[in-house]
Amino acid sequence: MIALALPLGGVVADDAPQTAAGVSLNAAPLPTDVLPTGLAEKIRAHIPALAGFDAHNAHSDGNGRYSIEFQSRAGAFAQVVSDGGGVIFDYFMNPAVHDAEQGKRLPAVSKTRAAEIAVNFARNAAADIFSRLNTRSYTNTYSNDVPSGYAIRFTRSEYGISYAANSVSVWVDAQTGGVTRYSRVWEDGIQFAPAREIVPQTQAEEFFKENIGLSLRYHKKTENGKAAPYLVYVPSNTGSLDAVSGGAVNGRPAPQSENYREQLALYESAAISAAPARGGATEPENLVSGNEAQRYIRKLPELNISGDYSAEQAKYYRDPNGEVLITVTFTKDARTASVTLNARTLALIGFMNDSTREPTAEPPVDAATASATANNFLKKYMNGYTPGLAPPVTETRDGVVYMLFERVVSGVPYKSNSIQFVINPRGEIISMSSVWDDAPFPDPTDVINRNAAYEIFFNQIGLHLMYTRTSDDTANLVYMVNPQVPAIIDASSGVILTYNGAPAKPKTSLSYIGLRGHYAEKHATILADCDVFVSEGNVLLDGDIPQKDYIVLLASVSPNAIPAASVKIGGVTDEDTAMIYNAFVTEGVLTAAEVQPGSGVTREDAVKYLLRVVGYKNVAELQDIFKMPFADAQEIRRPLYGYVALARGLRLVSGSDGYFYPRRYLTNADALVMIYNYLNRGARK
């Protein structure tokens, strides 16, 4: 069946000038000769690379910030955002000559040298704040996306303690060593509380138990397409502890959004079919038709969908519980209404109506009226759910009241399930949404005790001391939950979990066993500088590399964007590996039948996978054009003959004493050598 296509509003392009970071200044053009006196010279003094560049275009935001374009006679282009005194906030350099070498390759500049370059650049460009940057402990992340480079970030440090909200970031080109990007995020006028009389870590842990604590909750994951609740211990809220008093500093709760719109977007990924809503035919599986659904909807007065609304389309979806839902879309003039029902029972799942969303000068309804509206609706249409609802969380914003009722099962919160109402100043419901899983829930008494959960929390997650802004002009010291580790403890096993319910991998250091004096020592060391590793923990260089580790290595040289490939050591989860496998199967690097994560990889398959990843498949599979230099050529499978010959010609492999040994398993060392040789291809004569 074909869904009706409804026209969407166009997006008007914003022609306002952009800063180096892509932020519009809403600026008015200025001739460079009316810039503050000496500004261009001050900028050149802070950024010596701009010597010989002329300022030829500028904009002002009217509040003392200027975006200035510089250009060299060779055609290089740079853009700088600064204030009138020459304090630089953003910088971007586009060199005149771009490297012609295509694809990913090894950096010509080491990570250590890049950090030195970044420090020197910051010393000039951020001279007024340089002494308050932590240039001893910083992040230095290599990206081999073209053009490759190092992203180096120095955070603000006051009294030796980090204030992560402020920082200076520098991007160093990995081939030229030039700084091509710089940004500064800095707040002036903040008073930092001195780092004295703070409670020690052990006492902070006791304050955490008293003032924040761990809560037992149900979380949700999906197993075999169905919702599967499980029990966890998590911090009771997202707050922190005042490091002097030990009192709770509660963070601001995230503002409620209109959940029904988000649900519609999720439904789209599980669409079954679509049809005109006025059609009379009943869908398969004894579901109500679009016509039956729209007639039923018009009978519900709270939805405000009168007879002058036109029913346009009905769509069927399958929810995570396996239930089939039907969503009917209505239009009236420029207004839209949408209603979702259970396609078997006609139970109301959610709705929204633009006619009740229209702005009004009336004040928002009071809490009692909003509560009465929501509770009357629940009693009339969803009475079976009310015993399992916690008291609502209410928020008023822009004259509209948001009321969120979260589900409670056996006294344990289940925040993945809820019913939300959005109510206008006239007391009408703008939208309602509900998520309610029909699933078995684990016994909340069959869990580790809270003391055991606290021991795991403090030993494996912990509290970190840092500054946080507590008012417009003050930053105080707080103990915050360690943001580097997910603060989710499996209440049954005590294992730390990720947000999708899988066990979290601890960050593990890498140690190559037998590295010193090994033929792959140089290759492994240089690749490690580029954040390219084999597995984690203790790795035997002469041991066979598992297919899953080799696949992750290949993702680091893939010319295509693979999000999981950017996950570095200690962070590659089973889900990340599965994502890479799926991408490679889709691209034809390997077949689904070849996916064997725990198996070894033969040397002939290894070159096949590598050459397919980097785009040589069509060449390697040409017939009868390759000469094979290896003495054991007859042992190479005929379909892989071209791959091995091409890998030898590209100097990715060299063999041993004239032999390739195609059926032997690839070792960790040889995998690193192959990846190194590919990335180093531009440097070899």
Tab-separated table of C-alpha atoms in Angstrom, residues 250-457:
chain	number	residue	atom	x	y	z
A	250	ASN	CA	20.439	19.543	42.671
A	251	GLY	CA	20.870	19.905	38.948
A	252	ARG	CA	18.142	21.397	36.842
A	253	PRO	CA	15.791	18.727	35.502
A	254	ALA	CA	15.637	18.505	31.735
A	255	PRO	CA	12.578	20.339	30.403
A	256	GLN	CA	9.753	18.111	29.281
A	257	SER	CA	9.184	17.846	25.558
A	258	GLU	CA	5.979	16.833	23.843
A	259	ASN	CA	6.350	13.072	23.954
A	260	TYR	CA	3.680	12.242	21.365
A	261	ARG	CA	5.713	13.825	18.568
A	262	GLU	CA	8.735	11.762	19.601
A	263	GLN	CA	6.588	8.632	19.640
A	264	LEU	CA	5.398	9.267	16.093
A	265	ALA	CA	9.016	9.444	14.942
A	266	LEU	CA	9.735	6.096	16.619
A	267	TYR	CA	6.622	4.543	15.126
A	268	GLU	CA	7.847	5.387	11.625
A	269	SER	CA	10.712	2.908	12.013
A	270	ALA	CA	8.183	0.133	12.677
A	271	ALA	CA	5.567	0.933	10.024
A	272	ILE	CA	3.637	-2.024	8.603
A	273	SER	CA	1.455	-0.354	5.965
A	274	ALA	CA	-0.417	2.821	5.112
A	275	ALA	CA	-3.724	3.549	3.409
A	276	PRO	CA	-6.221	6.388	2.909
A	277	ALA	CA	-8.112	6.756	6.178
A	278	ARG	CA	-11.460	6.831	4.363
A	279	GLY	CA	-10.925	3.367	2.880
A	280	GLY	CA	-13.353	0.805	4.202
A	281	ALA	CA	-11.356	-2.391	3.924
A	282	THR	CA	-10.252	-4.060	7.137
A	283	GLU	CA	-6.531	-4.759	7.323
A	284	PRO	CA	-5.194	-8.307	7.810
A	285	GLU	CA	-5.072	-9.964	11.225
A	286	ASN	CA	-8.570	-8.718	12.126
A	287	LEU	CA	-7.439	-5.138	12.667
A	288	VAL	CA	-9.802	-2.193	12.572
A	289	SER	CA	-9.789	-0.291	9.287
A	290	GLY	CA	-8.823	3.340	8.909
A	291	ASN	CA	-12.485	4.186	8.332
A	292	GLU	CA	-13.592	2.461	11.536
A	293	ALA	CA	-10.790	4.131	13.499
A	294	GLN	CA	-11.574	7.656	12.281
A	295	ARG	CA	-15.295	7.252	13.035
A	296	TYR	CA	-14.476	6.110	16.583
A	297	ILE	CA	-12.013	9.001	17.110
A	298	ARG	CA	-14.624	11.632	16.224
A	299	LYS	CA	-16.780	10.391	19.111
A	300	LEU	CA	-14.146	11.320	21.718
A	301	PRO	CA	-14.912	14.923	22.804
A	302	GLU	CA	-11.594	15.538	24.574
A	303	LEU	CA	-9.747	15.186	21.251
A	304	ASN	CA	-11.592	18.174	19.685
A	305	ILE	CA	-11.714	16.543	16.235
A	306	SER	CA	-15.018	17.745	14.827
A	307	GLY	CA	-16.765	16.808	11.605
A	308	ASP	CA	-15.033	19.532	9.594
A	309	TYR	CA	-11.696	17.731	10.003
A	310	SER	CA	-10.756	15.594	6.991
A	311	ALA	CA	-9.256	12.152	7.687
A	312	GLU	CA	-6.232	11.889	5.389
A	313	GLN	CA	-4.265	8.762	6.170
A	314	ALA	CA	-4.121	5.682	8.370
A	315	LYS	CA	-0.842	3.943	9.173
A	316	TYR	CA	-0.241	0.674	11.004
A	317	TYR	CA	2.736	0.070	13.286
A	318	ARG	CA	3.966	-2.716	15.528
A	319	ASP	CA	5.079	-1.586	18.977
A	320	PRO	CA	7.832	-3.205	21.130
A	321	ASN	CA	5.204	-5.408	22.798
A	322	GLY	CA	4.136	-6.864	19.462
A	323	GLU	CA	0.836	-4.972	19.457
A	324	VAL	CA	-0.361	-3.403	16.224
A	325	LEU	CA	-1.232	0.296	16.450
A	326	ILE	CA	-3.077	2.505	13.986
A	327	THR	CA	-2.386	6.232	13.613
A	328	VAL	CA	-4.956	8.376	11.799
A	329	THR	CA	-3.994	11.837	10.524
A	330	PHE	CA	-6.619	14.597	10.152
A	331	THR	CA	-6.389	18.058	8.596
A	332	LYS	CA	-8.466	21.222	8.849
A	333	ASP	CA	-7.258	24.300	7.002
A	334	ALA	CA	-3.579	24.501	8.007
A	335	ARG	CA	-4.094	22.515	11.209
A	336	THR	CA	-3.211	18.871	11.776
A	337	ALA	CA	-4.408	16.327	14.303
A	338	SER	CA	-3.048	12.835	14.860
A	339	VAL	CA	-4.472	9.996	16.949
A	340	THR	CA	-2.972	6.577	17.719
A	341	LEU	CA	-5.103	3.643	18.838
A	342	ASN	CA	-4.587	-0.033	19.508
A	343	ALA	CA	-5.619	-1.513	16.132
A	344	ARG	CA	-7.401	-4.432	17.786
A	345	THR	CA	-9.063	-2.944	20.866
A	346	LEU	CA	-9.336	0.786	19.938
A	347	ALA	CA	-7.636	1.644	23.249
A	348	LEU	CA	-6.282	5.196	23.094
A	349	ILE	CA	-2.460	5.353	22.956
A	350	GLY	CA	-1.884	9.031	22.218
A	351	PHE	CA	-2.953	12.084	20.248
A	352	MET	CA	-2.216	15.714	19.437
A	353	ASN	CA	-4.300	18.510	17.932
A	354	ASP	CA	-2.834	21.733	16.539
A	355	SER	CA	-6.112	23.612	17.047
A	356	THR	CA	-5.637	23.461	20.828
A	357	ARG	CA	-2.007	24.564	20.474
A	358	GLU	CA	-2.739	28.069	19.198
A	359	PRO	CA	-1.134	30.786	21.360
A	360	THR	CA	-3.295	32.755	23.731
A	361	ALA	CA	-2.826	35.658	26.118
A	362	GLU	CA	-4.581	33.742	28.885
A	363	PRO	CA	-2.504	32.674	31.915
A	364	PRO	CA	-1.736	28.949	32.293
A	365	VAL	CA	-4.233	26.833	34.171
A	366	ASP	CA	-3.515	26.307	37.842
A	367	ALA	CA	-2.146	23.005	39.113
A	368	ALA	CA	-5.525	21.874	40.489
A	369	THR	CA	-7.321	22.419	37.172
A	370	ALA	CA	-4.562	20.721	35.171
A	371	SER	CA	-4.557	17.784	37.578
A	372	ALA	CA	-8.340	17.459	37.369
A	373	THR	CA	-8.198	17.499	33.552
A	374	ALA	CA	-5.563	14.766	33.458
A	375	ASN	CA	-7.157	12.605	36.145
A	376	ASN	CA	-10.616	12.812	34.561
A	377	PHE	CA	-9.132	11.701	31.249
A	378	LEU	CA	-7.291	8.822	32.920
A	379	LYS	CA	-10.411	7.709	34.760
A	380	LYS	CA	-12.498	7.778	31.581
A	381	TYR	CA	-10.092	6.202	29.081
A	382	MET	CA	-7.177	4.600	30.961
A	383	ASN	CA	-8.525	3.656	34.351
A	384	GLY	CA	-6.665	0.354	34.409
A	385	TYR	CA	-3.342	2.182	34.416
A	386	THR	CA	-3.920	4.558	37.340
A	387	PRO	CA	-2.922	2.165	40.167
A	388	GLY	CA	0.520	1.902	38.580
A	389	LEU	CA	1.222	5.610	38.280
A	390	ALA	CA	3.387	7.788	40.502
A	391	PRO	CA	2.240	11.342	41.343
A	392	PRO	CA	2.842	13.575	38.332
A	393	VAL	CA	5.890	15.706	37.649
A	394	THR	CA	4.443	19.069	36.565
A	395	GLU	CA	6.154	21.836	34.627
A	396	THR	CA	4.724	25.092	33.247
A	397	ARG	CA	6.439	26.671	30.275
A	398	ASP	CA	5.231	29.334	27.815
A	399	GLY	CA	1.739	29.191	29.285
A	400	VAL	CA	1.467	25.428	28.758
A	401	VAL	CA	1.354	22.797	31.527
A	402	TYR	CA	3.237	19.514	31.100
A	403	MET	CA	2.202	16.645	33.386
A	404	LEU	CA	4.200	13.410	33.399
A	405	PHE	CA	2.893	10.337	35.252
A	406	GLU	CA	5.658	7.721	35.500
A	407	ARG	CA	4.929	4.038	35.996
A	408	VAL	CA	5.669	2.217	39.249
A	409	VAL	CA	5.796	-1.609	39.434
A	410	SER	CA	5.798	-3.310	42.851
A	411	GLY	CA	6.882	-0.008	44.373
A	412	VAL	CA	9.853	0.352	41.985
A	413	PRO	CA	9.937	3.236	39.440
A	414	TYR	CA	9.903	2.244	35.762
A	415	LYS	CA	10.715	5.506	34.017
A	416	SER	CA	10.631	3.938	30.549
A	417	ASN	CA	6.841	3.807	30.878
A	418	SER	CA	4.713	6.883	31.424
A	419	ILE	CA	1.622	8.864	30.464
A	420	GLN	CA	2.063	12.541	29.615
A	421	PHE	CA	-0.466	15.342	29.174
A	422	VAL	CA	0.200	18.766	27.639
A	423	ILE	CA	-2.580	21.209	28.627
A	424	ASN	CA	-3.288	24.678	27.241
A	425	PRO	CA	-4.480	27.753	29.245
A	426	ARG	CA	-8.128	26.878	28.496
A	427	GLY	CA	-7.715	23.501	30.187
A	428	GLU	CA	-7.811	21.616	26.882
A	429	ILE	CA	-5.438	18.738	26.188
A	430	ILE	CA	-3.001	19.629	23.398
A	431	SER	CA	-1.487	16.163	23.385
A	432	MET	CA	-1.416	12.922	25.325
A	433	SER	CA	1.100	10.115	24.982
A	434	SER	CA	1.474	6.777	26.689
A	435	VAL	CA	4.086	4.035	26.742
A	436	TRP	CA	3.099	0.888	28.610
A	437	ASP	CA	4.971	-2.394	28.283
A	438	ASP	CA	3.215	-5.716	28.613
A	439	ALA	CA	6.220	-7.622	29.907
A	440	PRO	CA	7.292	-9.777	32.866
A	441	PHE	CA	9.087	-7.840	35.602
A	442	PRO	CA	11.873	-9.370	37.729
A	443	ASP	CA	11.220	-9.791	41.444
A	444	PRO	CA	12.514	-6.611	43.174
A	445	THR	CA	13.359	-8.571	46.324
A	446	ASP	CA	15.833	-10.806	44.476
A	447	VAL	CA	18.654	-8.235	44.297
A	448	ILE	CA	21.952	-7.457	45.977
A	449	ASN	CA	21.512	-5.351	49.096
A	450	ARG	CA	22.007	-1.609	49.025
A	451	ASN	CA	25.257	-1.704	51.019
A	452	ALA	CA	26.791	-4.027	48.440
A	453	ALA	CA	25.599	-1.668	45.702
A	454	TYR	CA	27.284	1.281	47.458
A	455	GLU	CA	30.558	-0.627	47.713
A	456	ILE	CA	30.474	-1.355	43.977
A	457	PHE	CA	29.520	2.246	43.213
